[in-house]
C-alpha positions as CSV (number, residue, x, y, z in Angstrom):
1,M,91.7,146.8,124.2
2,K,95.6,146.6,124.0
3,T,98.1,144.4,122.2
4,Y,100.3,142.0,124.1
5,Y,103.1,139.8,123.1
6,I,103.2,136.6,125.0
7,Q,106.2,134.2,124.8
8,V,105.9,130.5,126.0
9,Q,108.9,128.3,126.3
10,G,109.4,124.6,127.1
11,I,108.1,121.6,125.2
12,V,105.5,123.5,123.2
13,Q,106.1,122.4,119.6
14,G,104.8,119.2,118.1
15,V,102.2,118.8,120.9
16,G,99.2,120.7,119.4
17,F,100.1,123.9,121.2
18,R,99.3,126.4,118.4
19,P,95.9,124.7,117.6
20,F,95.2,124.9,121.3
21,I,95.9,128.6,121.4
22,Y,93.9,129.1,118.2
23,N,90.8,127.4,119.6
24,L,91.1,129.2,122.9
25,C,91.4,132.6,121.3
26,T,88.6,131.8,118.8
27,K,86.3,130.7,121.7
28,K,87.0,134.0,123.5
29,K,86.6,136.0,120.3
30,L,90.2,137.4,120.6
31,K,92.1,138.7,117.6
32,G,95.8,138.1,117.0
33,K,98.2,135.5,115.7
34,V,100.4,132.7,117.0
35,S,103.5,131.0,115.6
36,N,106.4,128.7,116.4
37,T,109.8,130.3,116.9
38,S,113.2,128.8,117.6
39,N,112.6,130.0,121.2
40,G,109.2,128.4,121.7
41,V,105.8,129.8,120.8
42,Q,105.0,133.5,120.4
43,L,101.5,135.0,120.6
44,Y,100.2,138.4,119.7
45,V,96.8,139.1,121.0
46,N,94.4,142.1,121.4
47,I,93.0,141.8,124.9
48,K,92.0,144.0,127.9
49,S,94.7,144.8,130.4
50,S,92.5,143.4,133.2
51,E,92.2,140.0,131.5
52,V,95.7,139.3,130.1
53,K,97.1,137.6,133.3
54,S,94.1,135.3,133.7
55,F,94.2,134.6,130.0
56,L,97.9,133.4,130.4
57,Q,96.9,131.4,133.4
58,Q,94.3,129.6,131.3
59,I,97.0,128.7,128.8
60,I,99.2,127.3,131.5
61,N,96.4,125.4,133.3
62,N,94.8,123.9,130.1
63,A,97.8,123.3,127.9
64,P,97.8,120.1,125.7
65,P,98.7,116.9,127.6
66,L,102.2,116.5,126.1
67,A,103.2,120.2,126.6
68,K,105.6,121.2,129.4
69,I,105.7,124.9,130.0
70,T,108.9,126.1,131.6
71,K,108.8,129.9,131.1
72,T,106.3,132.6,130.1
73,K,106.6,136.3,129.5
74,I,104.0,139.0,128.8
75,T,105.0,142.3,127.1
76,Q,102.6,145.1,126.2
77,I,103.6,146.5,122.7
78,D,102.3,149.2,120.4
79,Y,98.7,148.5,119.3
80,I,98.3,146.3,116.3
81,K,94.9,146.0,114.6
82,F,94.0,142.3,113.9
83,S,90.9,141.4,112.0
84,D,91.0,137.7,113.0
85,F,93.0,135.1,114.8
86,L,95.5,133.2,112.7
87,I,98.3,130.5,112.9
88,I,101.1,132.0,110.9
89,E,104.3,130.7,109.4
90,S,107.0,130.0,111.9
91,T,109.7,132.5,112.7
92,K,113.4,131.6,112.7
93,L,115.4,133.6,115.3
94,S,119.1,133.8,115.5
95,E,119.0,132.5,119.1
96,K,117.7,129.0,119.6
97,N,116.4,128.0,123.0
98,L,113.9,125.3,122.5
99,K,113.2,121.9,124.1
100,I,112.5,119.4,121.3
101,T,109.5,117.2,121.8
102,P,110.4,113.6,122.4
103,D,108.9,110.8,120.3
104,V,105.6,109.7,121.7
105,A,103.9,106.3,121.8
106,T,100.6,105.7,120.0
107,C,97.7,107.5,121.7
108,K,94.4,105.9,122.7
109,E,92.5,107.6,119.9
110,C,95.0,106.5,117.2
111,Y,95.0,103.0,118.6
112,E,91.3,102.7,118.3
113,E,91.3,104.1,114.8
114,L,94.1,101.6,113.8
115,F,91.8,98.7,114.5
116,D,88.5,100.2,113.5
117,K,87.4,98.7,110.2
118,K,85.2,101.7,109.4
119,N,88.1,104.1,109.8
120,R,90.1,105.2,106.7
121,R,93.3,104.6,108.6
122,Y,92.4,101.0,109.5
123,H,95.6,99.0,109.7
124,Y,97.7,101.9,108.5
125,P,101.1,101.3,110.3
126,F,102.0,105.0,110.6
127,I,98.9,106.6,112.0
128,T,99.6,109.6,114.2
129,C,98.0,112.8,115.5
130,T,99.0,115.9,117.5
131,N,99.1,113.7,120.6
132,C,101.4,110.9,119.4
133,G,104.1,109.8,116.9
134,P,107.7,110.6,116.1
135,R,109.1,114.1,116.8
136,Y,112.7,114.2,118.0
137,S,113.8,111.4,115.7
138,I,112.6,113.1,112.5
139,T,113.5,116.8,113.3
140,T,116.0,118.4,110.8
141,N,115.9,121.9,112.1
142,L,114.1,124.4,114.4
143,P,111.4,125.6,114.9
144,Y,109.3,122.4,114.6
145,D,107.2,122.4,111.4
146,R,106.5,119.8,108.7
147,E,109.2,121.3,106.5
148,T,111.8,120.9,109.3
149,T,111.1,117.2,109.6
150,T,111.6,114.2,107.3
151,M,107.8,114.4,106.7
152,D,108.5,117.3,104.4
153,S,108.8,114.9,101.4
154,F,105.4,113.4,101.9
155,L,102.6,115.5,100.2
156,Q,99.3,115.3,102.1
157,C,96.3,114.0,100.2
158,E,93.1,116.1,100.0
159,K,91.5,114.4,103.0
160,C,94.6,114.8,105.2
161,V,94.8,118.5,104.2
162,K,91.2,119.0,105.3
163,E,92.1,117.5,108.7
164,Y,95.3,119.5,108.9
165,T,93.4,122.8,108.3
166,N,90.3,122.0,110.4
167,P,90.5,123.6,113.9
168,E,88.0,121.1,115.3
169,N,90.1,118.0,114.2
170,R,92.8,116.6,116.5
171,R,95.1,116.5,113.4
172,F,94.9,120.3,113.0
173,F,98.5,121.2,112.3
174,S,99.7,117.7,113.0
175,Q,103.0,117.7,111.2
176,T,103.3,113.9,111.0
177,N,99.8,113.5,109.4
178,S,99.5,110.9,106.6
179,C,97.2,108.1,105.6
180,K,97.0,105.2,103.1
181,D,96.4,107.6,100.2
182,C,99.6,109.7,101.0
183,R,101.3,107.0,102.8
184,I,104.7,106.2,104.2
185,E,105.7,103.1,102.3
186,M,107.4,99.9,103.7
187,S,109.8,97.7,101.8
188,L,111.0,94.2,102.6
189,F,114.6,93.1,102.0
190,E,115.0,89.3,101.8
191,N,117.6,87.1,100.1
192,G,119.3,90.1,98.5
193,V,116.1,91.4,96.9
194,L,114.2,94.6,97.9
195,H,110.4,94.2,97.6
196,K,108.8,97.7,97.5
197,N,105.3,98.6,98.6
198,F,105.2,95.8,101.2
199,T,102.0,95.6,103.2
200,D,101.7,91.9,104.3
201,L,102.5,92.0,108.0
202,K,101.3,88.4,108.4
203,Y,104.4,87.5,106.4
204,I,106.6,89.0,109.2
205,V,104.6,87.1,111.8
206,D,105.0,83.8,109.9
207,A,108.8,84.5,109.7
208,W,108.9,84.7,113.5
209,K,106.9,81.5,113.7
210,K,109.5,79.8,111.4
211,G,112.3,80.8,113.7
212,K,113.7,83.7,111.6
213,I,115.3,86.9,112.8
214,V,113.6,90.1,111.5
215,A,115.2,93.5,111.6
216,I,112.4,96.2,111.8
217,K,112.8,99.9,111.3
218,S,111.1,101.6,114.3
219,T,110.9,105.2,115.4
220,G,114.5,105.7,116.6
221,G,116.3,103.0,114.6
222,Y,116.3,99.4,113.6
223,L,115.4,96.6,116.0
224,L,116.3,92.9,115.8
225,T,113.3,90.7,116.6
226,C,112.5,87.0,116.9
227,D,110.2,84.6,118.8
228,A,111.0,84.8,122.5
229,T,109.7,81.2,123.0
230,N,112.2,79.7,120.5
231,P,115.6,79.0,122.2
232,T,117.3,78.0,119.0
233,V,116.7,81.3,117.2
234,I,117.7,83.3,120.4
235,K,121.0,81.3,120.6
236,R,121.6,82.1,116.9
237,L,120.9,85.8,117.5
238,R,123.4,85.8,120.3
239,I,126.1,84.4,118.0
240,L,125.3,86.7,115.1
241,K,125.1,89.8,117.3
242,N,128.2,88.8,119.4
243,R,126.2,89.1,122.6
244,P,127.0,86.0,124.6
245,F,125.5,86.9,128.0
246,K,123.8,90.3,128.2
247,P,120.0,89.9,128.6
248,F,117.6,90.7,125.8
249,A,114.5,92.9,126.2
250,L,111.1,91.5,125.5
251,M,108.0,93.0,123.9
252,Y,104.7,91.7,125.0
253,H,101.3,91.9,123.2
254,D,99.6,93.7,126.1
255,I,99.8,94.4,129.9
256,Y,97.7,91.3,130.8
257,E,100.0,88.9,129.0
258,L,103.0,90.6,130.5
259,G,101.5,90.3,134.0
260,E,101.5,86.5,133.7
261,D,105.3,86.5,133.7
262,V,106.5,89.3,135.9
263,E,105.8,91.0,139.2
264,M,104.3,94.4,138.6
265,G,103.1,97.3,140.7
266,I,100.8,100.1,139.8
267,G,103.7,102.5,139.2
268,E,105.4,100.1,136.9
269,M,102.2,99.4,135.0
270,L,101.7,103.1,134.4
271,E,105.3,103.5,133.3
272,L,104.9,100.7,130.7
273,E,101.7,102.3,129.3
274,S,103.0,105.9,129.5
275,V,103.8,108.1,126.4
276,S,107.5,107.3,126.9
277,A,106.8,103.6,126.6
278,P,110.2,102.6,128.1
279,I,111.7,99.2,128.9
280,V,110.9,98.4,132.5
281,L,113.0,96.0,134.6
282,L,110.7,93.6,136.6
283,S,111.1,90.5,138.7
284,I,110.3,87.2,137.0
285,K,107.4,85.2,138.5
286,A,108.3,81.7,139.7
287,D,105.0,80.5,138.2
288,R,105.2,82.4,134.9
289,M,102.7,81.3,132.3
290,T,104.3,82.1,129.0
291,P,106.8,79.5,127.7
292,I,109.6,82.1,127.0
293,A,113.1,80.7,126.7
294,I,114.2,82.4,129.9
295,D,117.7,80.7,130.1
296,E,118.6,82.1,126.7
297,I,116.9,85.5,127.2
298,A,118.3,86.5,130.6
299,P,120.8,83.9,131.8
300,R,121.2,83.6,135.5
301,L,119.1,86.7,136.2
302,S,115.9,87.2,138.2
303,N,114.7,90.2,136.3
304,L,113.4,90.8,132.8
305,G,113.5,94.0,130.7
306,V,110.0,94.3,129.2
307,M,108.0,96.7,127.1
308,L,104.8,97.1,125.3
309,P,104.2,98.1,121.6
310,S,104.7,101.9,121.2
311,T,104.1,102.3,117.4
312,P,101.2,101.4,115.2
313,L,103.4,98.9,113.3
314,F,104.3,97.0,116.4
315,H,100.7,97.1,117.7
316,Q,99.6,95.4,114.5
317,L,102.4,92.8,114.5
318,M,101.9,91.9,118.2
319,K,98.2,91.6,117.8
320,L,98.8,89.1,115.1
321,F,101.6,87.2,116.8
322,K,100.2,87.2,120.4
323,T,103.5,85.8,121.7
324,P,106.4,87.8,123.3
325,I,109.3,88.7,121.0
326,I,112.9,89.5,121.5
327,C,113.3,93.2,120.8
328,T,116.9,94.5,120.8
329,S,118.8,97.3,119.1
330,A,119.9,96.3,115.6
331,N,123.7,96.5,115.9
332,L,126.7,94.5,116.6
333,S,127.8,94.3,120.2
334,N,129.1,97.7,121.6
335,S,128.3,99.6,118.3
336,T,125.6,102.2,117.8
337,I,122.1,101.4,116.6
338,V,121.6,101.2,112.8
339,Y,119.1,103.8,111.6
340,K,119.9,104.5,108.0
341,D,118.3,102.3,105.4
342,S,121.4,101.9,103.3
343,D,123.4,100.8,106.4
344,A,120.6,98.4,107.4
345,I,120.8,96.6,104.1
346,K,124.6,96.5,104.2
347,T,125.0,95.5,107.9
348,L,121.8,93.8,109.1
349,S,121.5,91.4,106.2
350,K,124.5,89.6,108.0
351,I,122.5,89.3,111.2
352,S,118.9,89.0,110.2
353,D,116.9,86.9,107.7
354,L,114.5,89.7,106.7
355,I,114.7,93.5,107.0
356,L,111.5,95.6,107.1
357,L,112.2,99.1,106.0
358,N,110.1,102.3,105.4
359,N,110.8,105.5,103.5
360,R,110.4,108.0,106.4
361,D,114.0,108.9,107.3
362,I,115.4,109.0,110.8
363,V,117.6,112.0,111.6
364,I,118.4,111.3,115.3
365,P,118.8,107.7,116.3
366,Q,117.8,106.6,119.8
367,D,117.7,103.4,121.9
368,D,114.7,102.7,124.2
369,S,114.8,104.2,127.7
370,V,115.2,101.8,130.6
371,V,113.4,102.3,133.9
372,R,113.7,100.4,137.2
373,Y,111.7,101.1,140.3
374,S,113.4,100.8,143.7
């Protein structure tokens, strides 16, 4: 039995990589330790020389779904006696060579829990696990750990801590873990008043139905939203946003509703439902079914930019509304997306009727990706 140092680089933080290594080594009864570093993930393990290469190959072949390994290195070092296998505190190196994990759309398991009345996270708009949720947008430093994200200010409740420390739970070392008991809180700004601890999402849906513009804080910044079947509110949004001709993107409730309005191949469908959840440009059907205000949304164009909900909050809102909405970056024409709460209240109150905020800070703002198949 010898000690080997194994370095793994790529997208290996914020994707459940350390829990994966922990469970693999525990299953094989290997002793050692694993940690994040500003270069990736480092692993020290006691293992036979004849088995170390096949062990590394198992790591590469069975890595978590969101991981992307770009480089590995095995080095034999002086023997270290380990009594167990542990996930240890991250190591900060002077050199930083790390691919930061992008924000990831809600996974299937979290989606099911979100609408499961028996689940303790039922209708919790910020449900996440090691397979989904914000990463890049909330990272303050490297390596990626809870204390180097804006989740650091949220103290986990007893139940969340049990999940976080349980190797058999998919929230084992999930840095974005929270629930209704240790929740990220929403606020609503309307008519100059900030209403804290806001939870009534039906109120947002009713605002859309009344022809109002609602600014909503999403993963990478604020989005301006309104009913896509209401030409009057869309015209008003164009005037307020100073966007006279450029098309607006639409968010649909689900892939089936979307398929009634646009031509869509298998590749485009998979793209829409992927972890990236981009806006996809698709041809408008001549016999579309949804009464969207197409002349106001995409004047003189034959394509639509469409997307599906990618966060628990939008999954809930769209399940309630069941009608496409305009979903565009919250900014004035040619300016950057608004992502700070103070800027949202100052700037977006001039463009929107309501602003839905939350107290999880965004560090790195981003617009949605746009994809077109050719």
